[in-house]
Coordinates of N, CA and C and ligand atoms in Angstrom, one line a residue:
M1 N -25.4 47.5 9.6 CA -24.4 46.7 8.9 C -24.2 45.3 9.6
R2 N -24.3 44.2 8.8 CA -24.2 42.9 9.4 C -22.8 42.5 9.7
D3 N -22.6 41.9 10.9 CA -21.2 41.4 11.2 C -21.0 40.0 10.7
P4 N -20.0 39.9 9.7 CA -19.8 38.5 9.1 C -19.2 37.5 10.1
D5 N -18.8 38.0 11.3 CA -18.3 37.1 12.3 C -19.3 36.6 13.3
E6 N -20.6 37.0 13.0 CA -21.7 36.7 14.0 C -21.7 35.2 14.3
N7 N -21.3 34.3 13.3 CA -21.4 32.9 13.5 C -20.0 32.3 13.6
G8 N -18.9 33.1 13.8 CA -17.6 32.6 14.0 C -16.7 32.4 12.8
W9 N -17.3 32.6 11.6 CA -16.5 32.3 10.4 C -15.4 33.2 10.1
V10 N -15.4 34.5 10.5 CA -14.2 35.3 10.3 C -13.1 34.8 11.1
S11 N -13.3 34.6 12.4 CA -12.2 34.1 13.3 C -11.7 32.7 12.9
S12 N -12.6 31.9 12.3 CA -12.2 30.5 12.0 C -11.7 30.4 10.5
A13 N -11.7 31.4 9.7 CA -11.5 31.3 8.3 C -10.1 30.7 8.0
L14 N -9.1 31.2 8.7 CA -7.7 30.7 8.4 C -7.6 29.2 8.7
A15 N -8.2 28.8 9.8 CA -8.1 27.3 10.2 C -8.9 26.5 9.2
W16 N -10.0 27.0 8.7 CA -10.7 26.3 7.6 C -9.9 26.1 6.4
I17 N -9.3 27.3 5.9 CA -8.6 27.3 4.7 C -7.4 26.3 4.8
D18 N -6.7 26.3 6.0 CA -5.5 25.4 6.2 C -6.0 24.0 6.1
G19 N -7.2 23.7 6.6 CA -7.6 22.3 6.8 C -8.3 21.7 5.6
V20 N -8.9 22.5 4.8 CA -9.9 21.9 3.8 C -9.1 21.2 2.6
G21 N -8.1 21.8 2.1 CA -7.3 21.2 1.0 C -8.2 21.1 -0.2
D22 N -7.6 20.5 -1.3 CA -8.3 20.4 -2.6 C -9.4 19.3 -2.5
D23 N -9.1 18.3 -1.7 CA -10.1 17.1 -1.7 C -11.2 17.3 -0.6
G24 N -11.0 18.2 0.3 CA -12.0 18.5 1.4 C -11.9 17.4 2.5
D25 N -12.7 17.5 3.5 CA -12.7 16.6 4.6 C -13.4 15.3 4.2
F26 N -13.6 14.4 5.2 CA -14.2 13.1 4.9 C -15.5 13.2 4.2
S27 N -16.4 14.0 4.7 CA -17.7 14.1 4.1 C -17.7 14.6 2.6
R28 N -16.8 15.5 2.3 CA -16.7 15.9 0.9 C -16.0 14.9 0.0
Q29 N -14.9 14.4 0.5 CA -14.1 13.5 -0.3 C -14.7 12.1 -0.5
H30 N -15.3 11.6 0.5 CA -15.7 10.2 0.5 C -17.2 10.0 0.4
V31 N -18.0 11.1 0.6 CA -19.4 11.0 0.6 C -20.1 11.9 -0.5
L32 N -19.8 13.2 -0.5 CA -20.6 14.1 -1.2 C -20.2 14.5 -2.6
D33 N -18.9 14.6 -2.8 CA -18.4 15.1 -4.1 C -18.9 14.3 -5.3
K34 N -18.8 13.0 -5.2 CA -19.2 12.2 -6.3 C -20.7 12.4 -6.7
P35 N -21.6 12.2 -5.7 CA -23.0 12.3 -6.1 C -23.4 13.8 -6.5
M36 N -22.8 14.8 -5.9 CA -23.0 16.2 -6.3 C -22.6 16.4 -7.7
L37 N -21.4 15.9 -8.1 CA -20.9 16.2 -9.4 C -21.6 15.3 -10.4
D38 N -22.1 14.1 -10.0 CA -22.9 13.3 -10.9 C -24.2 14.0 -11.3
R39 N -24.9 14.6 -10.3 CA -26.1 15.4 -10.6 C -25.8 16.5 -11.6
I40 N -24.7 17.2 -11.4 CA -24.4 18.4 -12.2 C -24.1 17.9 -13.7
R41 N -23.3 16.8 -13.8 CA -23.0 16.3 -15.1 C -24.3 15.9 -15.9
E42 N -25.3 15.5 -15.1 CA -26.5 15.0 -15.8 C -27.2 16.1 -16.6
F43 N -27.2 17.4 -16.1 CA -27.9 18.4 -16.9 C -27.0 19.5 -17.3
M44 N -25.7 19.4 -17.1 CA -24.6 20.3 -17.5 C -25.1 21.8 -17.7
P45 N -25.1 22.5 -16.5 CA -25.4 23.9 -16.6 C -24.3 24.7 -17.3
I46 N -24.7 25.9 -17.8 CA -23.7 26.8 -18.4 C -23.2 27.7 -17.3
T47 N -24.1 28.2 -16.5 CA -23.6 29.1 -15.4 C -24.0 28.6 -14.0
A48 N -23.2 28.8 -13.0 CA -23.5 28.4 -11.7 C -23.1 29.4 -10.6
L49 N -23.8 29.4 -9.5 CA -23.4 30.2 -8.3 C -23.3 29.3 -7.1
D50 N -22.2 29.3 -6.5 CA -21.9 28.5 -5.2 C -22.1 29.5 -4.0
V51 N -23.1 29.3 -3.3 CA -23.5 30.2 -2.2 C -22.8 29.7 -0.9
G52 N -22.0 30.5 -0.2 CA -21.2 30.1 0.9 C -20.1 29.2 0.4
C53 N -19.3 29.8 -0.6 CA -18.3 29.0 -1.3 C -17.1 28.8 -0.5
G54 N -16.9 29.5 0.6 CA -15.7 29.3 1.4 C -14.5 29.7 0.5
E55 N -13.4 28.9 0.6 CA -12.2 29.2 -0.2 C -12.3 28.7 -1.6
G56 N -13.5 28.3 -2.1 CA -13.7 28.1 -3.5 C -13.4 26.7 -4.0
R57 N -13.3 25.7 -3.1 CA -12.9 24.3 -3.5 C -13.9 23.8 -4.6
F58 N -15.3 23.9 -4.3 CA -16.2 23.3 -5.2 C -16.4 24.1 -6.5
C59 N -16.2 25.4 -6.4 CA -16.2 26.3 -7.6 C -15.1 25.8 -8.6
R60 N -13.9 25.5 -8.0 CA -12.8 25.0 -8.9 C -13.2 23.7 -9.6
K61 N -13.9 22.8 -8.8 CA -14.4 21.5 -9.4 C -15.4 21.8 -10.6
L62 N -16.3 22.7 -10.4 CA -17.3 23.1 -11.4 C -16.6 23.6 -12.6
E63 N -15.6 24.5 -12.4 CA -14.9 25.1 -13.6 C -14.2 24.0 -14.4
K64 N -13.7 22.9 -13.7 CA -13.1 21.8 -14.4 C -14.1 21.1 -15.3
L65 N -15.4 21.2 -15.0 CA -16.5 20.7 -15.9 C -16.9 21.7 -16.9
D66 N -16.2 22.8 -17.0 CA -16.5 23.9 -18.0 C -17.8 24.6 -17.6
V67 N -18.1 24.6 -16.4 CA -19.3 25.4 -15.9 C -18.8 26.8 -15.5
K68 N -19.3 27.9 -16.1 CA -18.9 29.2 -15.7 C -19.5 29.5 -14.3
T69 N -18.6 29.5 -13.3 CA -19.0 29.5 -11.9 C -18.6 30.8 -11.2
F70 N -19.6 31.2 -10.4 CA -19.4 32.4 -9.5 C -19.5 31.8 -8.0
G71 N -18.7 32.4 -7.2 CA -18.7 32.0 -5.8 C -19.0 33.3 -4.9
V72 N -19.8 33.1 -3.9 CA -20.1 34.2 -3.0 C -20.0 33.7 -1.5
D73 N -19.4 34.5 -0.7 CA -19.3 34.2 0.7 C -19.1 35.5 1.5
P74 N -19.6 35.6 2.7 CA -19.5 36.9 3.4 C -18.2 37.2 4.0
V75 N -17.3 36.2 4.0 CA -16.0 36.4 4.8 C -14.9 36.7 3.8
D76 N -14.3 38.0 4.0 CA -13.3 38.4 3.1 C -12.1 37.5 3.0
T77 N -11.7 36.9 4.1 CA -10.5 36.0 4.1 C -10.8 34.8 3.2
M78 N -12.0 34.3 3.2 CA -12.4 33.1 2.3 C -12.3 33.6 0.8
I79 N -12.8 34.7 0.6 CA -12.9 35.2 -0.8 C -11.4 35.5 -1.3
D80 N -10.6 36.1 -0.4 CA -9.2 36.4 -0.8 C -8.5 35.1 -1.2
A81 N -8.7 34.0 -0.3 CA -8.1 32.7 -0.6 C -8.6 32.1 -1.9
A82 N -9.9 32.2 -2.1 CA -10.5 31.7 -3.4 C -9.8 32.4 -4.6
R83 N -9.7 33.7 -4.5 CA -9.1 34.4 -5.6 C -7.6 34.0 -5.8
E84 N -6.9 33.8 -4.7 CA -5.5 33.5 -4.8 C -5.3 32.1 -5.4
K85 N -6.2 31.1 -5.0 CA -6.1 29.8 -5.5 C -6.6 29.6 -7.0
H86 N -7.4 30.6 -7.4 CA -8.0 30.5 -8.7 C -8.1 31.9 -9.3
P87 N -7.0 32.5 -9.8 CA -7.0 33.9 -10.2 C -8.0 34.2 -11.3
D88 N -8.4 33.2 -12.1 CA -9.3 33.5 -13.2 C -10.8 33.3 -12.7
G89 N -11.0 33.0 -11.5 CA -12.3 32.7 -11.0 C -13.1 34.0 -10.7
R90 N -14.4 33.8 -10.3 CA -15.3 35.0 -10.1 C -15.8 34.9 -8.7
Y91 N -15.2 35.6 -7.8 CA -15.6 35.5 -6.4 C -16.0 36.8 -5.8
T92 N -17.1 36.8 -5.0 CA -17.7 38.1 -4.6 C -18.0 37.9 -3.1
V93 N -17.8 39.0 -2.3 CA -18.1 39.0 -0.9 C -19.6 39.3 -0.8
G94 N -20.4 38.5 -0.1 CA -21.8 38.8 0.1 C -22.5 37.7 0.9
F95 N -23.7 38.1 1.4 CA -24.5 37.1 2.2 C -25.5 36.4 1.3
A96 N -25.8 35.2 1.7 CA -26.8 34.4 1.0 C -28.2 35.1 1.0
E97 N -28.4 35.9 2.1 CA -29.7 36.5 2.3 C -29.9 37.7 1.4
E98 N -28.8 38.2 0.8 CA -28.9 39.4 -0.1 C -27.9 39.2 -1.2
L99 N -28.3 38.3 -2.1 CA -27.3 37.9 -3.1 C -27.1 39.0 -4.1
P100 N -25.8 39.4 -4.4 CA -25.6 40.6 -5.2 C -25.6 40.2 -6.7
F101 N -26.7 39.5 -7.2 CA -26.8 39.1 -8.6 C -28.2 39.4 -9.0
E102 N -28.4 39.5 -10.4 CA -29.7 39.8 -10.9 C -30.6 38.6 -10.9
D103 N -31.9 38.8 -11.1 CA -32.9 37.7 -11.2 C -32.5 36.8 -12.3
S104 N -32.9 35.6 -12.2 CA -32.7 34.6 -13.3 C -31.4 34.6 -14.0
A105 N -30.3 34.7 -13.1 CA -29.0 34.8 -13.7 C -28.3 33.5 -13.9
F106 N -28.7 32.4 -13.2 CA -27.9 31.2 -13.2 C -28.8 29.9 -13.6
D107 N -28.1 28.9 -14.2 CA -28.7 27.6 -14.5 C -28.7 26.8 -13.2
L108 N -27.7 27.0 -12.4 CA -27.5 26.2 -11.2 C -27.1 27.0 -10.0
V109 N -27.7 26.8 -8.9 CA -27.2 27.4 -7.6 C -26.9 26.2 -6.7
V110 N -25.7 26.3 -6.1 CA -25.2 25.3 -5.2 C -25.1 25.8 -3.8
S111 N -25.6 25.0 -2.8 CA -25.3 25.3 -1.4 C -24.6 24.1 -0.9
Y112 N -23.3 24.1 -0.7 CA -22.6 22.9 -0.3 C -22.2 23.1 1.2
L113 N -22.9 22.4 2.0 CA -22.7 22.5 3.5 C -22.6 23.9 4.0
S114 N -23.5 24.8 3.5 CA -23.5 26.2 4.0 C -24.9 26.5 4.6
L115 N -26.0 25.8 4.3 CA -27.3 26.1 5.0 C -27.2 26.1 6.5
I116 N -26.5 25.1 7.0 CA -26.4 25.0 8.5 C -25.7 26.3 9.1
D117 N -25.0 27.1 8.3 CA -24.3 28.3 8.7 C -25.1 29.5 8.5
I118 N -26.2 29.4 7.8 CA -26.9 30.6 7.3 C -28.0 30.9 8.3
D119 N -28.1 32.2 8.8 CA -29.0 32.5 9.9 C -30.5 32.6 9.4
Q120 N -30.6 33.3 8.3 CA -32.0 33.6 7.8 C -32.4 32.7 6.7
L121 N -32.9 31.5 7.0 CA -33.1 30.5 6.0 C -34.1 31.0 5.0
E122 N -35.2 31.6 5.4 CA -36.3 32.0 4.4 C -35.7 33.0 3.4
N123 N -34.9 34.0 3.9 CA -34.4 35.0 3.0 C -33.4 34.4 2.0
A124 N -32.6 33.5 2.6 CA -31.5 32.8 1.7 C -32.2 32.0 0.6
V125 N -33.2 31.2 1.0 CA -33.8 30.3 -0.1 C -34.5 31.2 -1.1
R126 N -35.2 32.2 -0.6 CA -35.9 33.1 -1.5 C -34.9 33.7 -2.5
E127 N -33.7 34.1 -2.0 CA -32.7 34.7 -2.9 C -32.1 33.6 -3.9
M128 N -31.9 32.4 -3.4 CA -31.4 31.4 -4.3 C -32.4 31.1 -5.4
S129 N -33.6 31.1 -5.1 CA -34.7 30.8 -6.1 C -34.7 32.0 -7.0
R130 N -34.6 33.2 -6.5 CA -34.7 34.5 -7.4 C -33.7 34.5 -8.4
V131 N -32.4 34.1 -8.1 CA -31.3 34.2 -9.1 C -31.3 33.0 -10.0
L132 N -32.2 32.0 -9.8 CA -32.2 30.9 -10.7 C -33.1 31.2 -12.0
K133 N -32.7 30.7 -13.1 CA -33.6 30.8 -14.3 C -34.7 29.8 -14.1
P134 N -35.9 30.1 -14.7 CA -36.9 29.1 -14.7 C -36.4 27.8 -15.3
G135 N -36.6 26.6 -14.6 CA -36.1 25.4 -15.1 C -34.7 25.1 -14.5
G136 N -34.1 26.1 -13.9 CA -32.7 25.9 -13.3 C -32.8 25.0 -12.1
R137 N -31.7 24.6 -11.6 CA -31.6 23.7 -10.4 C -30.9 24.3 -9.2
L138 N -31.4 24.0 -8.1 CA -30.8 24.3 -6.8 C -30.3 23.0 -6.2
L139 N -29.0 22.9 -6.1 CA -28.4 21.6 -5.5 C -27.9 21.9 -4.1
V140 N -28.4 21.2 -3.2 CA -28.1 21.4 -1.7 C -27.5 20.2 -1.1
A141 N -26.3 20.4 -0.5 CA -25.8 19.4 0.4 C -25.8 20.0 1.8
N142 N -26.3 19.2 2.8 CA -26.4 19.7 4.1 C -26.2 18.6 5.1
L143 N -25.8 19.0 6.4 CA -25.8 17.9 7.4 C -27.3 17.5 7.6
S144 N -27.5 16.2 7.8 CA -28.9 15.7 8.0 C -29.4 16.3 9.3
S145 N -30.7 16.4 9.4 CA -31.3 17.0 10.6 C -31.1 16.0 11.8
F146 N -31.0 14.7 11.5 CA -30.7 13.7 12.6 C -29.3 14.1 13.1
A147 N -28.4 14.3 12.2 CA -27.0 14.6 12.7 C -26.9 15.9 13.5
T148 N -27.6 16.9 13.0 CA -27.5 18.2 13.7 C -28.2 18.1 15.1
S149 N -29.2 17.3 15.1 CA -29.9 17.1 16.4 C -29.0 16.4 17.4
S150 N -28.4 15.3 16.9 CA -27.5 14.5 17.8 C -26.3 15.3 18.2
S151 N -25.8 16.2 17.3 CA -24.6 17.0 17.7 C -24.8 17.9 18.9
V152 N -26.1 18.3 19.0 CA -26.4 19.2 20.2 C -26.2 18.4 21.5
V153 N -26.5 17.1 21.4 CA -26.4 16.3 22.6 C -24.9 15.9 22.9
G154 N -24.2 15.7 21.7 CA -22.8 15.2 21.8 C -22.7 13.7 21.9
R155 N -21.4 13.2 21.9 CA -21.2 11.8 21.8 C -21.6 11.1 23.1
R156 N -22.1 9.9 23.0 CA -22.5 9.1 24.2 C -22.0 7.7 23.8
Y157 N -21.7 6.9 24.9 CA -21.1 5.6 24.6 C -21.9 4.6 25.5
C158 N -22.2 3.4 24.9 CA -22.9 2.4 25.5 C -22.1 1.8 26.7
K159 N -22.7 1.8 27.9 CA -22.1 1.3 29.2 C -21.5 -0.1 29.0
D160 N -22.2 -0.9 28.3 CA -21.8 -2.3 28.2 C -20.8 -2.6 27.1
T161 N -21.0 -2.1 25.9 CA -20.2 -2.4 24.8 C -19.2 -1.3 24.5
G162 N -19.3 -0.1 25.0 CA -18.4 1.0 24.6 C -18.8 1.6 23.3
E163 N -19.8 1.0 22.6 CA -20.1 1.5 21.2 C -20.6 2.9 21.3
E164 N -20.2 3.7 20.3 CA -20.6 5.1 20.2 C -22.1 5.2 19.8
L165 N -22.9 5.9 20.6 CA -24.3 6.1 20.3 C -24.5 7.5 19.8
R166 N -25.6 7.7 19.1 CA -25.9 9.1 18.6 C -27.3 9.5 19.0
P167 N -27.6 9.7 20.3 CA -29.0 10.0 20.6 C -29.4 11.4 20.1
L168 N -30.7 11.5 19.7 CA -31.2 12.8 19.2 C -31.5 13.7 20.4
G169 N -31.4 15.0 20.1 CA -31.8 16.0 21.1 C -33.3 16.3 20.9
L170 N -33.7 17.5 21.2 CA -35.1 17.9 21.0 C -35.2 18.2 19.5
Y171 N -35.5 17.1 18.8 CA -35.5 17.2 17.3 C -36.2 18.4 16.7
L172 N -37.4 18.6 17.3 CA -38.3 19.7 16.7 C -37.9 21.1 17.1
E173 N -37.0 21.2 18.0 CA -36.6 22.5 18.5 C -35.4 23.1 17.7
E174 N -35.7 24.1 17.0 CA -34.7 24.7 16.1 C -33.8 25.6 16.9
G175 N -32.5 25.6 16.6 CA -31.6 26.5 17.4 C -30.2 26.5 16.8
K176 N -29.4 27.5 17.2 CA -28.0 27.4 16.8 C -27.1 27.3 18.0
H177 N -26.0 26.5 17.7 CA -25.1 26.1 18.8 C -23.7 26.2 18.3
W178 N -22.8 26.5 19.3 CA -21.4 26.6 19.0 C -20.7 25.2 18.9
F179 N -19.8 25.0 17.9 CA -19.0 23.8 17.8 C -17.6 24.1 17.6
E180 N -16.7 23.3 18.2 CA -15.3 23.6 18.0 C -14.6 22.3 17.5
W181 N -13.8 22.4 16.5 CA -12.9 21.3 16.0 C -11.8 21.9 15.2
S182 N -10.6 21.2 15.3 CA -9.5 21.6 14.4 C -9.2 23.1 14.4
G183 N -9.3 23.8 15.5 CA -9.0 25.2 15.5 C -10.1 26.1 15.0
L184 N -11.3 25.5 14.7 CA -12.4 26.3 14.3 C -13.4 26.5 15.5
R185 N -14.1 27.6 15.6 CA -15.2 27.7 16.5 C -16.3 28.4 15.8
V186 N -17.4 27.7 15.4 CA -18.4 28.3 14.6 C -19.8 27.9 15.2
Q187 N -20.8 28.7 14.8 CA -22.2 28.3 15.2 C -22.8 27.6 14.0
N188 N -23.5 26.5 14.3 CA -24.3 25.8 13.3 C -25.7 25.7 13.7
W189 N -26.6 25.7 12.7 CA -28.0 25.5 13.0 C -28.5 24.1 13.1
H190 N -29.3 23.7 14.0 CA -30.1 22.5 13.9 C -31.5 23.0 13.5
R191 N -32.0 22.4 12.4 CA -33.4 22.7 12.0 C -34.0 21.3 11.6
P192 N -35.3 21.1 12.0 CA -35.9 19.8 11.6 C -36.0 19.8 10.1
L193 N -36.0 18.6 9.5 CA -36.1 18.5 8.0 C -37.3 19.2 7.5
S194 N -38.4 19.1 8.2 CA -39.7 19.7 7.7 C -39.5 21.3 7.5
R195 N -38.7 21.9 8.3 CA -38.4 23.3 8.2 C -37.7 23.6 6.9
Y196 N -36.7 22.8 6.5 CA -36.1 23.0 5.2 C -37.1 22.8 4.1
M197 N -37.8 21.6 4.2 CA -38.7 21.3 3.0 C -39.7 22.3 2.8
K198 N -40.3 22.8 3.9 CA -41.4 23.8 3.7 C -40.9 25.1 3.1
T199 N -39.6 25.4 3.5 CA -39.1 26.7 3.0 C -38.8 26.5 1.5
F200 N -38.2 25.4 1.0 CA -38.0 25.2 -0.4 C -39.4 25.2 -1.2
L201 N -40.4 24.5 -0.6 CA -41.7 24.4 -1.3 C -42.4 25.7 -1.4
A202 N -42.1 26.6 -0.5 CA -42.7 27.9 -0.5 C -42.0 28.9 -1.5
N203 N -41.0 28.5 -2.2 CA -40.2 29.4 -3.0 C -40.1 28.9 -4.5
D204 N -41.3 28.5 -5.0 CA -41.3 28.1 -6.5 C -40.4 27.0 -6.9
L205 N -40.1 26.1 -5.9 CA -39.2 25.0 -6.2 C -39.9 23.6 -6.1
T206 N -39.5 22.7 -7.0 CA -40.1 21.4 -7.0 C -38.9 20.4 -6.8
L207 N -39.1 19.5 -5.9 CA -38.0 18.5 -5.6 C -37.8 17.5 -6.7
T208 N -36.6 17.4 -7.2 CA -36.3 16.5 -8.3 C -35.3 15.4 -7.9
H209 N -34.7 15.5 -6.7 CA -33.8 14.5 -6.2 C -33.6 14.6 -4.7
F210 N -33.6 13.4 -4.0 CA -33.3 13.5 -2.6 C -32.4 12.3 -2.2
D211 N -31.4 12.4 -1.4 CA -30.6 11.2 -1.0 C -30.0 11.5 0.3
E212 N -29.7 10.4 1.0 CA -28.9 10.4 2.2 C -27.6 9.6 1.9
P213 N -26.6 10.2 1.2 CA -25.5 9.5 0.6 C -24.6 8.9 1.7
E214 N -24.1 7.7 1.3 CA -23.2 7.0 2.2 C -21.8 7.1 1.7
P215 N -20.7 6.9 2.5 CA -19.4 6.9 2.0 C -19.1 5.8 1.0
T216 N -18.4 6.1 0.0 CA -18.0 5.1 -1.1 C -16.6 4.7 -0.9
S217 N -15.8 5.3 0.0 CA -14.4 5.0 0.3 C -14.1 5.6 1.7
G218 N -12.9 5.4 2.1 CA -12.4 6.0 3.4 C -12.3 5.0 4.5
L219 N -12.0 5.5 5.7 CA -11.8 4.7 6.9 C -13.0 3.8 7.2
E220 N -12.7 2.5 7.5 CA -13.8 1.6 7.8 C -14.6 2.1 9.0
S221 N -14.0 2.6 10.0 CA -14.7 3.1 11.2 C -15.7 4.2 10.9
R222 N -15.2 5.1 10.0 CA -16.1 6.2 9.6 C -17.3 5.7 8.7
I223 N -17.0 4.7 7.9 CA -18.1 4.1 7.1 C -19.1 3.4 8.0
K224 N -18.6 2.7 9.0 CA -19.5 2.0 9.9 C -20.5 2.9 10.6
A225 N -20.0 4.1 11.0 CA -20.8 5.1 11.7 C -22.1 5.5 10.9
Y226 N -22.0 5.3 9.6 CA -23.2 5.7 8.8 C -24.3 4.6 8.9
E227 N -24.0 3.5 9.5 CA -25.0 2.5 9.7 C -26.0 2.9 10.8
R228 N -25.5 3.8 11.7 CA -26.4 4.3 12.8 C -27.3 5.4 12.3
M229 N -26.8 6.3 11.6 CA -27.7 7.4 11.1 C -27.0 8.1 9.9
P230 N -27.9 8.6 9.0 CA -27.3 9.4 7.9 C -26.7 10.7 8.4
Y231 N -25.5 11.0 8.0 CA -24.9 12.2 8.5 C -25.1 13.4 7.6
L232 N -25.4 13.0 6.3 CA -25.6 14.1 5.3 C -26.8 13.9 4.5
M233 N -27.3 15.0 3.9 CA -28.4 14.8 2.9 C -28.1 15.7 1.7
M234 N -28.7 15.3 0.6 CA -28.6 16.0 -0.6 C -29.9 16.2 -1.3
M235 N -30.2 17.4 -1.8 CA -31.5 17.6 -2.4 C -31.2 18.4 -3.7
E236 N -32.1 18.1 -4.7 CA -32.0 19.0 -5.9 C -33.4 19.5 -6.1
W237 N -33.6 20.8 -6.3 CA -34.9 21.4 -6.5 C -34.8 22.1 -7.9
Q238 N -36.0 22.1 -8.6 CA -36.1 22.8 -9.9 C -36.9 24.0 -9.8
K239 N -36.5 25.1 -10.3 CA -37.2 26.4 -10.3 C -38.4 26.3 -11.3
R240 N -39.6 26.6 -10.9 CA -40.7 26.6 -11.8 C -40.7 27.8 -12.7
Ligands
SAM301 C1 -18.7 24.8 6.2 S1 -18.2 26.1 5.2 C2 -18.4 25.5 3.6 C3 -17.6 26.1 2.5 C4 -17.8 25.5 1.1 N1 -19.1 25.5 0.7 C5 -17.2 24.1 1.1 O1 -18.0 23.1 1.1 O2 -16.0 24.0 1.2 C6 -19.5 27.3 5.4 C7 -19.4 28.6 4.7 O3 -20.6 29.3 4.8 C8 -20.2 30.7 4.9 N2 -21.4 31.4 5.4 C9 -21.7 31.7 6.7 N3 -22.8 32.5 6.8 C10 -23.2 32.7 5.5 C11 -24.2 33.5 5.0 N4 -25.1 34.2 5.7 N5 -24.3 33.6 3.6 C12 -23.4 32.9 2.8 N6 -22.4 32.1 3.3 C13 -22.3 32.1 4.7 C14 -19.0 30.7 5.7 O4 -18.3 31.9 5.6 C15 -18.3 29.5 5.2 O5 -17.4 29.8 4.2

């Protein structure tokens, strides 16, 4: 039996639920939501699955677009909160690596900042592809591999100017690391971009969109930080 707290998400769930709100954090509110929803509006799926849905924030956004949305997450506390916030929603406890859904069940599968938390990348992507209908889309938002590599090193500051620098760690070395912020303590994976790309390519998926989105609003200092490196990446893959 797998322990859903192996990466800290059970112990951190209440802090996450308290902090995320309906708009989400900076990355969600000012960077990702708009381009993610734009892609979805472009092909208007009838059914969708949000893998690692947390407390269901993005599922609620999809339902507002009239997409019949299912959310899955291994942490009971997240699923309980999702059901409480959206009593008509469809939320299920489960791991990405063993999705409790039939083959070809969905037009759209979303992974919104959850791949960095998922331990068995190959199994999870194989499952995401399995539950997609042929022609369906897999829409992924993830921390960029530059960002996860530099997070392992931590913040550094220029001696002369005090400017924040973001040096890379051992970029090609994959690994998971503990991070703490705002009452959360979770493990996130750093994986080189090639590792993600090869895994999608090996699972009957064709790349239809790629972006390193920048903030469209928000604090000037946060926007400025994106000049140094892309913090996020977005990909859309089509099931063959
Ligand atoms: C950073 S949160 C993102 C939640 C949501 N997608 C959002 O953007 O608000 C990561 C989520 O991944 C979930 N998670 C961790 N391991 C997972 C796994 N093996 N399969 C599916 N979800 C997982 C966690 O429980 C957590 O809810």
